Coordinates of C-alpha atoms and ligand atoms in Angstrom, one line a residue:
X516 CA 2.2 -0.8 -19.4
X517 CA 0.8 2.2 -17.6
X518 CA 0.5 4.9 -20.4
X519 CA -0.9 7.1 -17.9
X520 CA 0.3 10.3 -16.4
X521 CA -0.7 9.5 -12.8
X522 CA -1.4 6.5 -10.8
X523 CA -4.1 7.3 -8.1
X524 CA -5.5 4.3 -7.1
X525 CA -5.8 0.5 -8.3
X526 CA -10.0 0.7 -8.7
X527 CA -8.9 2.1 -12.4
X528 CA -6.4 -0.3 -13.3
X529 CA -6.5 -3.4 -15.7
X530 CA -5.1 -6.7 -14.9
X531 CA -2.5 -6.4 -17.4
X532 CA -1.0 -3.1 -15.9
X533 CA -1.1 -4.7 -12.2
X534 CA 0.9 -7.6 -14.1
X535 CA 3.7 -5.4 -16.2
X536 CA 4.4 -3.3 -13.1
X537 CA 4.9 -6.6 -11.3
X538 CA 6.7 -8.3 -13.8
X539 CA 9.1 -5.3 -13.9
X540 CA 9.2 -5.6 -10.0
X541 CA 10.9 -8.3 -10.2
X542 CA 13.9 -7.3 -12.2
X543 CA 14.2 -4.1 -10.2
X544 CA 14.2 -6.4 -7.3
X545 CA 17.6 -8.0 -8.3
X546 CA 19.0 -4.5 -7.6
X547 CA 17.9 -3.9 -4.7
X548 CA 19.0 -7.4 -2.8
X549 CA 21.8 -7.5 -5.2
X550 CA 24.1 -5.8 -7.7
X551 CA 22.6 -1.7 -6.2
X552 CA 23.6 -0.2 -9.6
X553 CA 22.5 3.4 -10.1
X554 CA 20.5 3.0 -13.5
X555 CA 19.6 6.2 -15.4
X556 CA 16.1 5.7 -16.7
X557 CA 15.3 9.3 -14.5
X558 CA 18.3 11.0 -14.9
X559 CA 17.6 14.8 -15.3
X560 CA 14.3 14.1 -13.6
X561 CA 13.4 15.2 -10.1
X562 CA 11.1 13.5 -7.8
X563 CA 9.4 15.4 -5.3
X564 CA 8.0 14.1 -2.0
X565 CA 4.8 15.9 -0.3
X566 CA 3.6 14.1 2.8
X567 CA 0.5 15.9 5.3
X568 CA 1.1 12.8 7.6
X569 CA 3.4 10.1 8.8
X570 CA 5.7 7.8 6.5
X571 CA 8.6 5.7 7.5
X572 CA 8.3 3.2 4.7
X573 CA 6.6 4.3 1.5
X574 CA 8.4 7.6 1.8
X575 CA 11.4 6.0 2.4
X576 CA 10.9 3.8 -0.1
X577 CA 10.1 6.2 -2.9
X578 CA 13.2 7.9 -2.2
X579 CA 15.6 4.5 -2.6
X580 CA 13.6 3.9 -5.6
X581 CA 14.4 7.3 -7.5
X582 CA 18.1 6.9 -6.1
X583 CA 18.3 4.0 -7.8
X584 CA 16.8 5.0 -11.4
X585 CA 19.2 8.4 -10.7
X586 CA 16.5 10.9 -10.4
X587 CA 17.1 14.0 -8.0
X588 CA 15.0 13.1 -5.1
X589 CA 13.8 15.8 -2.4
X590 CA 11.0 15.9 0.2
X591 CA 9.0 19.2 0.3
X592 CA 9.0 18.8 4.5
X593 CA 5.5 20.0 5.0
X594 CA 5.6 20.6 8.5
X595 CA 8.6 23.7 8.2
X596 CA 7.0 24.1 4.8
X597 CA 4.7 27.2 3.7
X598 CA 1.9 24.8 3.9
X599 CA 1.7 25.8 7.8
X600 CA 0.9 29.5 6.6
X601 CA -1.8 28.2 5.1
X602 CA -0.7 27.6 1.0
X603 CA -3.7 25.4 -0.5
X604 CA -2.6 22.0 -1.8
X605 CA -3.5 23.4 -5.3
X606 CA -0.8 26.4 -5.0
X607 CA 1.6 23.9 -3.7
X608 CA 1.2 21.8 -6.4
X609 CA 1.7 24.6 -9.4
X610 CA 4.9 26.2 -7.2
X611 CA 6.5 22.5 -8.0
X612 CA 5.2 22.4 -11.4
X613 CA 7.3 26.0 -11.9
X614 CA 10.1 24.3 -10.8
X615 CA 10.0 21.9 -13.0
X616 CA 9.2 18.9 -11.0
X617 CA 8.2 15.6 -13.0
X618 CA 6.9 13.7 -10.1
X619 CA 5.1 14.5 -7.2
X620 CA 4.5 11.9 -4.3
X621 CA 1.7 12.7 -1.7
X622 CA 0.3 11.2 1.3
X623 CA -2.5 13.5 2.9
X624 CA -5.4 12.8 5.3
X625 CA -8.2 14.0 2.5
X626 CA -9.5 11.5 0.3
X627 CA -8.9 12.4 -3.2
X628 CA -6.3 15.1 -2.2
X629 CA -4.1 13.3 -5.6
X630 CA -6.8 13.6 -7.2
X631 CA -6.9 17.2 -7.0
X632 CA -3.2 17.8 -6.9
X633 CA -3.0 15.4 -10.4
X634 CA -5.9 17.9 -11.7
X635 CA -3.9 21.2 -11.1
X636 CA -0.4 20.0 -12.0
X637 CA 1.9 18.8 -15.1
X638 CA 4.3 16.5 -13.1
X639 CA 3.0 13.2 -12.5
X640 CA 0.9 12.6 -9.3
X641 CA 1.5 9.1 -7.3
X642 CA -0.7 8.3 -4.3
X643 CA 1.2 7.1 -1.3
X644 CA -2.1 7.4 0.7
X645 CA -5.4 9.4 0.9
X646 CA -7.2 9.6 4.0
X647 CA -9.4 6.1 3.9
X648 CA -9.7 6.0 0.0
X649 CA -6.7 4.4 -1.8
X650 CA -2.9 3.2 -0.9
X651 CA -2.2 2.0 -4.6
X652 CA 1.6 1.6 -4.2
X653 CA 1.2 -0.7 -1.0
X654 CA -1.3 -3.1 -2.5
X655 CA 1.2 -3.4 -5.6
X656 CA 3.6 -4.7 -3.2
X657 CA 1.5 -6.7 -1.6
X658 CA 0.4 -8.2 -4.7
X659 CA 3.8 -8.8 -5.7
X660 CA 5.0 -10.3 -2.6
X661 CA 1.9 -12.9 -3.0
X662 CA 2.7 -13.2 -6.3
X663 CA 6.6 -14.2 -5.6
X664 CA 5.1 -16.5 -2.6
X665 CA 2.1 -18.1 -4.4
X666 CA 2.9 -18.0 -8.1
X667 CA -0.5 -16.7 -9.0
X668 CA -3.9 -15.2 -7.5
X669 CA -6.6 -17.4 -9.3
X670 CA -8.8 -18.9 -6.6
X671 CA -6.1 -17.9 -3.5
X672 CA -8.1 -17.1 -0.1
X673 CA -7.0 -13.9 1.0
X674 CA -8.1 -12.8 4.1
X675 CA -7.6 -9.2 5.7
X676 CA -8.1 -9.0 9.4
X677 CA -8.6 -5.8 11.5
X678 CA -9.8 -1.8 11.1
X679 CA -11.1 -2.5 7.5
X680 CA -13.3 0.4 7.6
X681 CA -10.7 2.9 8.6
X682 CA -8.2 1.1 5.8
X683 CA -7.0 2.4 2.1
X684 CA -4.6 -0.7 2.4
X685 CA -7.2 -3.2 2.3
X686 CA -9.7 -0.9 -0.6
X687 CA -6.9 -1.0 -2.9
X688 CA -5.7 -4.6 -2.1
X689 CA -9.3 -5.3 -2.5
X690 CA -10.0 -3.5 -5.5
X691 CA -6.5 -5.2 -7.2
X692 CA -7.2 -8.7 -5.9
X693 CA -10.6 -9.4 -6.9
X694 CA -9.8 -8.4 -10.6
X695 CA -7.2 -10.7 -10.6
X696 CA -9.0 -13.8 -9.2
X697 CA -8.5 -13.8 -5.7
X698 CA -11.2 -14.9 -2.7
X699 CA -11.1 -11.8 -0.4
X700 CA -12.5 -12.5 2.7
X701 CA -12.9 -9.4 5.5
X702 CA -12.6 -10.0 8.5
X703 CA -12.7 -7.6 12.2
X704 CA -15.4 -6.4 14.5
X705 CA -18.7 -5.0 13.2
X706 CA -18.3 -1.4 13.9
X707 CA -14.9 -2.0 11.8
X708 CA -16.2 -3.7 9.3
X709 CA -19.3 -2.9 7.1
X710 CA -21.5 -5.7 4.7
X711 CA -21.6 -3.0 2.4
X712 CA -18.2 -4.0 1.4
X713 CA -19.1 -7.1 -0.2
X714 CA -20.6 -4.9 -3.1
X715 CA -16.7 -4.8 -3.8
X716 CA -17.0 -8.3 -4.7
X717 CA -15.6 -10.0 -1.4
X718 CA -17.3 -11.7 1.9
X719 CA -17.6 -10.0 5.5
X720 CA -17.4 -11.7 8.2
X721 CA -17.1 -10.9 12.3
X722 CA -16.0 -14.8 12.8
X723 CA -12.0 -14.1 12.6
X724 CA -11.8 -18.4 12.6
X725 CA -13.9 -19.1 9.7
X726 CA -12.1 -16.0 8.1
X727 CA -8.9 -17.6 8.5
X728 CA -9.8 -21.1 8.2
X729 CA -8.0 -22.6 5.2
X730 CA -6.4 -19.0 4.0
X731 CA -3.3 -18.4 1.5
X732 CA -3.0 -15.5 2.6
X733 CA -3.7 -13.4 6.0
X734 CA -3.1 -10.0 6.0
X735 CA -3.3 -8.1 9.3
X736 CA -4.2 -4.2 9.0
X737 CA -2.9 -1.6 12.1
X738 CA -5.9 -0.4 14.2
X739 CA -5.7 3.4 13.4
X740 CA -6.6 5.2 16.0
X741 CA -5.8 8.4 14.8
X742 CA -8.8 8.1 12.3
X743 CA -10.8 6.4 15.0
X744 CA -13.6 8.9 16.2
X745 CA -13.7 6.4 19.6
X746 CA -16.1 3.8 21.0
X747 CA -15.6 1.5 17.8
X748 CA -14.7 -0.9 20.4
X749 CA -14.2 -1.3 24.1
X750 CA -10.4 -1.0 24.4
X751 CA -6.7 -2.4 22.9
X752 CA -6.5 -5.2 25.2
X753 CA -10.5 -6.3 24.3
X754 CA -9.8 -6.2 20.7
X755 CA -6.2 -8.2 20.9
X756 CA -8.3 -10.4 22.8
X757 CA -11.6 -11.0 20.4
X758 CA -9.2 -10.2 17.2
X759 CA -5.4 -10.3 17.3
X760 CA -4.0 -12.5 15.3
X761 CA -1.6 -15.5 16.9
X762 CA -0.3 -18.9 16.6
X763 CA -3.2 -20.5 17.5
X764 CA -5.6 -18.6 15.3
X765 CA -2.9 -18.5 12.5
X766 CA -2.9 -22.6 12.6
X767 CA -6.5 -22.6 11.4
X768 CA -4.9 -21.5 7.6
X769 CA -3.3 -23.4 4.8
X770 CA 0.3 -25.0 6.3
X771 CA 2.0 -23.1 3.4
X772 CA 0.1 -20.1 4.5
X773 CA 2.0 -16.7 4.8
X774 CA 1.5 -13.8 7.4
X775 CA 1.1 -10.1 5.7
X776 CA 0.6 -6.4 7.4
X777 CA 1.3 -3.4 5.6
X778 CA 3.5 -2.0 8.7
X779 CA 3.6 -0.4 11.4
X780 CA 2.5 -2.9 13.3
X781 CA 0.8 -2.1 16.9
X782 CA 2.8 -5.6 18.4
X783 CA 0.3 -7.0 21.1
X784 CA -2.7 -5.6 19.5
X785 CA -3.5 -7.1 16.2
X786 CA -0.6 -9.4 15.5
X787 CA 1.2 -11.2 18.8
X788 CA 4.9 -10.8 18.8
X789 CA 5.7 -15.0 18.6
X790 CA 3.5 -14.9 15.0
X791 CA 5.0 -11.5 14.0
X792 CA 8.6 -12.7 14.0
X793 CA 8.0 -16.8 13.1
X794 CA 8.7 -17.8 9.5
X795 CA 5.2 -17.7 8.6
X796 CA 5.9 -13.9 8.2
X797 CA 6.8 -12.0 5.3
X798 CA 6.4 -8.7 6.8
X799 CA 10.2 -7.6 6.1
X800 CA 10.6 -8.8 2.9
X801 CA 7.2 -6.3 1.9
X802 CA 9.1 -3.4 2.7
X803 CA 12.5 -4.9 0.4
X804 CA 9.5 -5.5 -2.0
X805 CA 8.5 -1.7 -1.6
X806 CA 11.3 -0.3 -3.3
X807 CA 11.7 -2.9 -6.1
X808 CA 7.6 -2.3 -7.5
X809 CA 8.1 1.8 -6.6
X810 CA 11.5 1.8 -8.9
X811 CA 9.0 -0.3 -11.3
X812 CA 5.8 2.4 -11.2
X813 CA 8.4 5.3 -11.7
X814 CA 10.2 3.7 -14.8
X815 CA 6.8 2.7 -16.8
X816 CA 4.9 6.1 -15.8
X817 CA 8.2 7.6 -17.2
X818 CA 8.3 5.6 -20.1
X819 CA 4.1 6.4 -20.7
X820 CA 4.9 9.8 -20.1
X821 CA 7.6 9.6 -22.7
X822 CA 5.2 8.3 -25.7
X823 CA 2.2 10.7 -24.8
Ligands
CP1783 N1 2.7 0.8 5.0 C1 2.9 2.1 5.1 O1 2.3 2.9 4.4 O2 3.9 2.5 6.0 P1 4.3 4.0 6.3 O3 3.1 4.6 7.0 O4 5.5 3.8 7.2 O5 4.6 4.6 5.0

């Protein structure tokens, strides 16, 4: 159970709250795929979304998720908000509180920008993102979907492929995996990679084929060019070339292996589109998966904050 009031990242959570959201994932998912019953565990309670940069899914999905627990959902709309006159993310934060907001959902740029909001606020702070810090909720559906794939993590090879170093995907799928028993392995060019990462407890490598060879799991990662300061490497097509994932490279893991990417995908750069939309992939059913662990993180921070 997560008796806390936020949930910033995965680095501070123990196994068994990874597990209990998960477990509860799965009940929650059997509304979403199924019976889409309104349930009233946040009714009253209003959810507030706050995002400084792009969402299609986890914004999305928070939204479905407090629809279906029957909380009032709104999204603050930071670009027509008074955030473009300058507000600090501090004085947003206690303007919501006034109102009487119970949870607040941000995405910004700024590693640790939940941190501070979760400092300066009552409501409960969830990170949908900091800059190249932490994407908790994304790893917990990631380690859900491998969970309803694989049964277990104990001794799975995992392997994450692409702009590591510009990734919170891959730190908190890290940070969640290896407490539960997984092999992580890194894979991706050197200037997108760093051997400083195996101090997290996983191995680096730039040989994408030994990375992949015998993998449960293979995880692409978007290159992000928008937090690329350029010249990491040559160009798109080079990289696809030296790094995309396909069918060829794909056949080097287990034959029950699956195909992961947290989404967007760049199609053509790090994933080809025949491997992307084979049966190997269980891309689409992450983002079903998103809604089913976000409706579960919203019902056990509301039941922790209801026993503090
Ligand atoms: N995976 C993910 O965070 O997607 P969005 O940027 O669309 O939310």
């Amino acid at each position: 159970m997560l008796c806390q009031k936020d949930l910033l990242g995965i680095r501070d959570l123990e196994v068994s709250q990874i597990m209990s959201v998960i477990e509860l994932a799965k009940d929650m998912k059997s509304i979403v795929v199924g019976s889409k019953d309104k349930l009233s565990i946040l009714k009253n309670k209003s959810i507030v979304t706050l995002f400084y940069e792009n969402s299609t899914r986890t914004r999305l999905a928070f939204t479905m998720a407090g629809m279906y627990l029957g909380a009032n959902v709104t999204d603050l709309g930071v670009a027509t908000s008074s955030v473009q006159k300058g507000e600090t993310l501090a004085d947003t934060g206690i303007t919501l509180d006034r109102m009487g907001i119970d949870y607040m959902i941000i995405r910004h740029s700024m590693s640790g920008a939940s941190h501070l909001l979760a400092k300066n606020v009552k409501a409960s702070v969830i990170n949908a993102g900091d800059g190249a810090n932490e994407h908790p909720t994304q790893a917990l559906l990631d380690l859900y979907t491998i969970y309803e794939k694989k049964g277990g993590f104990k001794d799975l090879k995992v392997t994450i492929v692409g702009d590591i170093a510009h990734s919170r995907v891959a730190r908190s799928n890290i940070f969640g995996l290896v407490k539960l028993g997984a092999h992580v392995t890194l894979a991706g060019p050197g200037t997108l990679t760093a051997k400083t990462m195996e101090a997290l407890g996983c191995e680096v490598t730039t040989d994408i084929k030994k990375a992949v060879r015998d993998a449960d799991v293979v995880m692409g990662l978007r290159i992000q060019m928008e937090r690329q300061k350029g010249g990491l490497f040559p160009n798109l097509r080079e990289y696809s070339q030296l790094y995309g994932l396909d069918e060829e490279m794909f056949s080097y893991a287990r034959p029950e292996a699956i195909l992961m990417h947290p989404a967007p995908v760049n199609r053509g750069v790090e994933l080809m589109p025949e491997l992307l939309d084979s049966s190997v992939s269980v891309i689409d059913e992450q983002v079903t998966n998103g809604v089913a662990v976000r409706m579960a993180l919203l019902t056990q921070l509301h039941e922790g904050r209801t026993k503090r």
